[in-house]
Structure formats: structure tokens, C-alpha cells
Coordinates of C-alpha atoms and ligand atoms in Angstrom, one line a residue:
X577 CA 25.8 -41.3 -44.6
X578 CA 26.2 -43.1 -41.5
X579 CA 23.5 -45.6 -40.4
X580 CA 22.6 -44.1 -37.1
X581 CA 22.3 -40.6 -39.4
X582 CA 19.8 -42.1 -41.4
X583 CA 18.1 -43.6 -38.8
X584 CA 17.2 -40.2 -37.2
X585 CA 13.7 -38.5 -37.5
X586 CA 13.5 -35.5 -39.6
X587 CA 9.9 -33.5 -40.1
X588 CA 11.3 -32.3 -43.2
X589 CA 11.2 -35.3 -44.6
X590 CA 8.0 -37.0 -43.1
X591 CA 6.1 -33.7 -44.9
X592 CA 7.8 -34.3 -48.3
X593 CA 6.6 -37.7 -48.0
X594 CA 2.9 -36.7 -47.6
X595 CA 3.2 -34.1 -50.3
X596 CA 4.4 -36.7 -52.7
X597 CA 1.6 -38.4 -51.7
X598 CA -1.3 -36.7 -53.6
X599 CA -1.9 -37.0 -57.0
X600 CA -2.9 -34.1 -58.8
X601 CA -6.3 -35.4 -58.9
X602 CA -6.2 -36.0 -54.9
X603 CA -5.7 -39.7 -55.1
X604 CA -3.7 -40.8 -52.7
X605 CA 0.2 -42.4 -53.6
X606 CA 0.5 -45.9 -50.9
X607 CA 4.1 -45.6 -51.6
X608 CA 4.7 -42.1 -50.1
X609 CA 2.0 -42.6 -47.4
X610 CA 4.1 -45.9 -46.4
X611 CA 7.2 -43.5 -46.8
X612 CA 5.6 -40.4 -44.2
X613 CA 4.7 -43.6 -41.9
X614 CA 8.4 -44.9 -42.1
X615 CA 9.5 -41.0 -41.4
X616 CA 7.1 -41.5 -38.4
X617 CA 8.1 -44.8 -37.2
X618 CA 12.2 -43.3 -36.7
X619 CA 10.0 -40.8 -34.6
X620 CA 8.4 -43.5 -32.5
X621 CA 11.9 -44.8 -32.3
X622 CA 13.8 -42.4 -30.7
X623 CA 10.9 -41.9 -28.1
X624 CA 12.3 -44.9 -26.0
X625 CA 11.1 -48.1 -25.4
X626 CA 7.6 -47.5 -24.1
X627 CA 6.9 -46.4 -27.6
X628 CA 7.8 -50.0 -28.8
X629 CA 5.0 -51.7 -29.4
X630 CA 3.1 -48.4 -31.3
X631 CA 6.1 -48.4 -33.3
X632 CA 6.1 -52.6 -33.6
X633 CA 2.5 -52.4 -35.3
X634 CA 3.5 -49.4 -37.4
X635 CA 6.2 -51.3 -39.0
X636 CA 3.9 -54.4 -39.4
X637 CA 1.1 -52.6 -40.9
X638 CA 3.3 -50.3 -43.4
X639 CA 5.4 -53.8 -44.4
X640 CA 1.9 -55.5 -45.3
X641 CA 1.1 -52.8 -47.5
X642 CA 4.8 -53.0 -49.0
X643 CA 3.7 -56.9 -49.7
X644 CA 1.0 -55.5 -51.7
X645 CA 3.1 -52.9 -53.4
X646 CA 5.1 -55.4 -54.4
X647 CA 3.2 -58.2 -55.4
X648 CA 2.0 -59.4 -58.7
X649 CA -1.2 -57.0 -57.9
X650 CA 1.0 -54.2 -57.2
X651 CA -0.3 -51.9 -59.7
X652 CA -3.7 -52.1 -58.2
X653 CA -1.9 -50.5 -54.9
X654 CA -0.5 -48.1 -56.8
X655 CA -2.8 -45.2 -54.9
X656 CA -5.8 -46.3 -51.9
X657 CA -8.4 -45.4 -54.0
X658 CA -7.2 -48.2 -56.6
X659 CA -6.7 -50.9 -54.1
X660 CA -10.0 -49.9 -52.4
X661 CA -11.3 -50.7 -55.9
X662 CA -9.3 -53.8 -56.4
X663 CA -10.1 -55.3 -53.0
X664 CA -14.0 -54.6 -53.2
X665 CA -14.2 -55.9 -56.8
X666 CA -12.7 -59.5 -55.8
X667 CA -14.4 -59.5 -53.1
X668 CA -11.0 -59.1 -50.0
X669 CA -12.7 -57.3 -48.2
X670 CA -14.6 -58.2 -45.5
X671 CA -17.5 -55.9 -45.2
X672 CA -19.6 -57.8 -43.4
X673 CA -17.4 -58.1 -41.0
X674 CA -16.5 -61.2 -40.8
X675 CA -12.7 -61.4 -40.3
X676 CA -11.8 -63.6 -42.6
X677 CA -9.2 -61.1 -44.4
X678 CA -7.5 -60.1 -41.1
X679 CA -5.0 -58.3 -43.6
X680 CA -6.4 -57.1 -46.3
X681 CA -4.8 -53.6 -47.9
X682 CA -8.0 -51.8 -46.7
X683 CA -8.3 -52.8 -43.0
X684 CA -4.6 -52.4 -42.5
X685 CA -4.8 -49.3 -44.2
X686 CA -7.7 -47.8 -42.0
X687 CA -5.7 -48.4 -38.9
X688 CA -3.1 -46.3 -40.2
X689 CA -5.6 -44.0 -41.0
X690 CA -7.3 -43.5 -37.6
X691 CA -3.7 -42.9 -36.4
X692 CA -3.0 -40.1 -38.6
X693 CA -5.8 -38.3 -37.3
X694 CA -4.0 -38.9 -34.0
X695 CA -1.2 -37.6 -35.3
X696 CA -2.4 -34.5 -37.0
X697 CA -4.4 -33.6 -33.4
X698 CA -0.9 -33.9 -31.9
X699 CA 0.9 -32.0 -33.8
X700 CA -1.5 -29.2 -34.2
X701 CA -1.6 -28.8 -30.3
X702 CA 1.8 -28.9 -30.4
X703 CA 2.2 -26.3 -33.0
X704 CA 0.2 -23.6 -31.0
X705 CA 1.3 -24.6 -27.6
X706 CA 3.0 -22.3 -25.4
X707 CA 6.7 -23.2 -23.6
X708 CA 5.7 -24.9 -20.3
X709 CA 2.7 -26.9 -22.0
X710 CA 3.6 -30.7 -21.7
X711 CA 3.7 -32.9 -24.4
X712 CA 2.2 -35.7 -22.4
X713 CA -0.9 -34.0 -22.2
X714 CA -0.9 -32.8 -25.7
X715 CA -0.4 -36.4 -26.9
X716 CA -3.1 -37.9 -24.7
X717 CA -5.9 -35.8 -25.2
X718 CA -5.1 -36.2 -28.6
X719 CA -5.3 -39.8 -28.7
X720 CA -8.5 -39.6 -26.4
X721 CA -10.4 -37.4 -29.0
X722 CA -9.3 -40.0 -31.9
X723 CA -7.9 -43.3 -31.5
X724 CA -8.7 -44.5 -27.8
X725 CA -12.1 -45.2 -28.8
X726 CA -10.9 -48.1 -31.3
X727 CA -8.1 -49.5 -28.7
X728 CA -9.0 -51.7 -26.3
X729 CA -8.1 -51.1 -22.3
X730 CA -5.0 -52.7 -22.9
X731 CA -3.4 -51.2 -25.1
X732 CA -5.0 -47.5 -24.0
X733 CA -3.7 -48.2 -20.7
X734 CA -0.2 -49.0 -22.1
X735 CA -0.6 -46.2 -24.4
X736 CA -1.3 -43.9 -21.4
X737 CA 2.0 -44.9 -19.9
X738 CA 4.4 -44.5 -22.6
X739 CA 2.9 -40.7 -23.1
X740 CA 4.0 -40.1 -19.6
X741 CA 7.2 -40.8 -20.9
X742 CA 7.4 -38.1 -23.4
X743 CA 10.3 -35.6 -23.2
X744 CA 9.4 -32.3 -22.0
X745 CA 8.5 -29.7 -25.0
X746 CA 12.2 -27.9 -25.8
X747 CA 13.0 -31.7 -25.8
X748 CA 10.4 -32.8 -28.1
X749 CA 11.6 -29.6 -30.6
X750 CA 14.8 -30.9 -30.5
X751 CA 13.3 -34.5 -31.9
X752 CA 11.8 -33.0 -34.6
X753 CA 15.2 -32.0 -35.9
X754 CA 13.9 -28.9 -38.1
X755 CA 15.9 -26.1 -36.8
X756 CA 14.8 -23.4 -34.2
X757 CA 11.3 -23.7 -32.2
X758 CA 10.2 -21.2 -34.6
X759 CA 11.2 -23.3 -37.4
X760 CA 9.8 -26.3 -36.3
X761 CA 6.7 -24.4 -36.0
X762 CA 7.0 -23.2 -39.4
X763 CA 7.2 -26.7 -40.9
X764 CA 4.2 -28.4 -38.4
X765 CA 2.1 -25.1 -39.5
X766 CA 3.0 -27.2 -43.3
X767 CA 2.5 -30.7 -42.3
X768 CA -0.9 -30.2 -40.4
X769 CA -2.7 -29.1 -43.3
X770 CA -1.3 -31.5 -45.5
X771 CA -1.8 -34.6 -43.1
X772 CA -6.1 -33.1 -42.6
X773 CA -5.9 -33.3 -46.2
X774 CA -4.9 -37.0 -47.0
X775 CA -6.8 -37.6 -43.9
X776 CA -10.1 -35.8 -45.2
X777 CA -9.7 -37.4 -48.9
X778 CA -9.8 -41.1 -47.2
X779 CA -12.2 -40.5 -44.3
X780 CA -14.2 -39.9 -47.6
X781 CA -13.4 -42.2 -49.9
X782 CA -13.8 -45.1 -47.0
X783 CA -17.5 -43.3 -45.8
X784 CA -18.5 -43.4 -49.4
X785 CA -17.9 -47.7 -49.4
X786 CA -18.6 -47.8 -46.0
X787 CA -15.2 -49.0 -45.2
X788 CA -14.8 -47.2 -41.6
X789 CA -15.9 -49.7 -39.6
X790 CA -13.8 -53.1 -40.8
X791 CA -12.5 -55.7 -38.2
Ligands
LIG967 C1 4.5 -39.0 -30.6 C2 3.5 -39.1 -31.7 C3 3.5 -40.4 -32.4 C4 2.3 -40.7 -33.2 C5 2.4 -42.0 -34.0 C6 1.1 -42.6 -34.0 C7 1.2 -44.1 -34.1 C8 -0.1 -44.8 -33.8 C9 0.0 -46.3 -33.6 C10 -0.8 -46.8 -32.4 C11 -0.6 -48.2 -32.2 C12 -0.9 -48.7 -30.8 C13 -0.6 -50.1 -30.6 C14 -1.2 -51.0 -31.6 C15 -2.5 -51.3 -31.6 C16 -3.1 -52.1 -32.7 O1 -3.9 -53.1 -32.0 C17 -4.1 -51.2 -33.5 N1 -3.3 -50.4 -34.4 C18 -3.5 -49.1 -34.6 C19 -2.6 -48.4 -35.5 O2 -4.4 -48.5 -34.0 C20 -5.1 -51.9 -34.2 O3 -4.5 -52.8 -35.1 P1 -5.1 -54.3 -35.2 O4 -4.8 -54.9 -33.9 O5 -6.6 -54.2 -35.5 O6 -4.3 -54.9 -36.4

């Protein structure tokens, strides 16, 4: 397959990347999360070059956790609820919020995280939106009700400007490279679920060590 081919984003294959994800006992696979969030960055990609810099610090943050992964303590990243154990037993976390691990597996993880619930907001308006609803809007109000309120002005403002640059709905289908706007549908009315879901099991998991807030 050529490079460019392999290069392009499929929604197929973000979703079988987040189904891998979960464990039969729900715990949650960093391998196939990092894999969805790769699926996503070719997304980000071939959104243009206002998208850039979200898809700059999606590729930083997933590489980090590959680090882990593939470190001498990869086992212990094996699934987040492992390396949320691992990092709070040595102590590489900062909890109290100090900032001296700038990037440990759990903070870099829990930006990721908050994204996903962009994400899954997104894609959900998107899914029941009608023809002549616009994407920007979808995608903003989205990112208000999640993620703005951990950006600073900066990077909301810059955020707010590369939304305006979204392709118009038909457009947008096209992207997602799943068939017909009834099949693309069909497979966002699969991934939603499936993203609340890993989303729900580590909103949790981080509430429970009161991980939601770390620098
Ligand atoms: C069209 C739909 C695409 C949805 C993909 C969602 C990607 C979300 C990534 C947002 C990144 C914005 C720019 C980076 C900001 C970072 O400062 C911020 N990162 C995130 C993921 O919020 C915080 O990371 P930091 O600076 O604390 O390391």
C-alpha cells in the first residue's frame, strides 16, 4: 500500500482501535488507545494546517506514552489502570501538584482523556445532525462544553479559528472515508458508545485517585 494510502483517515479503523482497547474486565489497553489516537491524528491531518498544532500535541502526547510502552517498565503500561498503579506506588505522580513530573504516563494521559470527551461530543452532534448543519459549530460547542475550560485563551482562541476552517458537512462525510452518509452514520452511531465507554471507565478510575486535576 502506498504511503499516502496509509496515511488517510479511516473511522473504521479508529473504532476497531477502541474496541481492542477494553479488556474483558474493562481495563483499558494504552496500546490500542494510542492506536484510536494515531487513527485520529491522520484525521487532524487532513483537516489543513490550522489543525497543526492540535495534531502537533497529539502526536507528542501519544509518543510519550509509546516511551512508556516501551521502556524497561513497559509492562506496568500494559493497560491505564496498571500504570495508574505503577506511577502512584513510586510515587511519579504529582498529586500535589507540584509539577515536577511534567510527563508522567498519568498527566499525559488525562489530556488525552479530556480530548476524547471532546471528541465523542463531536461526533455525536455530528451523527444526529441534519444536511445544512455546520461542522464549525458542531465542533465548537463541543469543545466549549468540554475542553475549553482547561485551555488557556491562547490556545482557545487558536482553536476557535481552525474550527472555522472545517469543511462543510458532505465534506466532512467524505473525510471520514466509511462509505455513504448513511454509513458513516452507522459506524459514528458504533464509535460513540464505545469512546463514552473508555471515557466513563477512566473519568472513574482517575475520580477514584483523584487524578482529574494534575498539572
Ligand atoms: C475534528 C475533530 C478532532 C478532534 C481531535 C481532538 C484533539 C484534541 C487536541 C487538542 C489540543 C489543543 C492544543 C494543545 C493544547 C495543550 O496545551 C493541551 N493538550 C490537550 C490535549 O488538551 C494541554 O497539554 P499540556 O500543555 O498540559 O501538555
Amino acid at each position: 500500500m502506498a504511503d499516502s494510502e496509509n496515511q488517510k483517515f479511516c473511522l473504521q479503523e479508529v473504532l476497531d482501535s477502541f474496541k481492542l482497547c477494553l479488556s474483558p474486565e474493562k481495563e483499558i489497553y494504552i496500546e490500542h488507545y494510542v492506536s484510536g489516537w494515531r487513527g485520529l491524528v491522520k484525521l487532524l491531518n487532513s483537516l489543513g494546517s490550522l489543525f497543526g498544532f492540535i495534531s502537533k500535541d497529539a502526536v507528542s502526547k501519544t509518543q510519550i506514552l509509546m516511551n512508556f510502552l516501551k521502556s524497561e517498565n513497559g509492562p506496568h503500561y500494559a493497560t491505564v489502570q496498571s500504570m495508574v498503579k505503577f506511577e502512584l506506588d513510586n510515587e511519579l505522580v504529582d498529586v500535589d501538584k507540584k509539577g515536577i513530573y511534567p510527563q508522567s504516563g498519568c498527566r499525559t494521559l488525562l489530556r488525552l482523556h479530556r480530548a476524547l470527551r471532546w471528541l465523542q461530543l463531536f461526533l455525536e452532534r455530528l451523527r444526529t445532525s441534519k444536511e445544512d448543519d455546520k461542522t464549525s459549530v458542531m465542533c465548537r460547542d463541543a469543545y466549549n462544553e468540554s475542553l475549553a475550560q482547561h485551555h488557556p485563551w491562547l490556545i482557545r482562541k487558536s482553536a476557535g479559528m481552525a474550527f472555522y476552517s472545517l469543511p462543510v458537512r458532505p465534506a466532512f462525510f467524505e473525510v471520514m472515508n466509511a462509505g455513504t452518509p448513511e454509513q458513516v452514520v452507522d459506524v459514528l452511531g458504533k464509535a460513540v458508545p464505545l469512546l463514552c465507554e473508555v471515557y466513563q471507565i477512566t473519568e472513574e478510575l482517575y475520580q477514584k485517585h483523584n487524578l482529574l486535576d494534575l498539572p
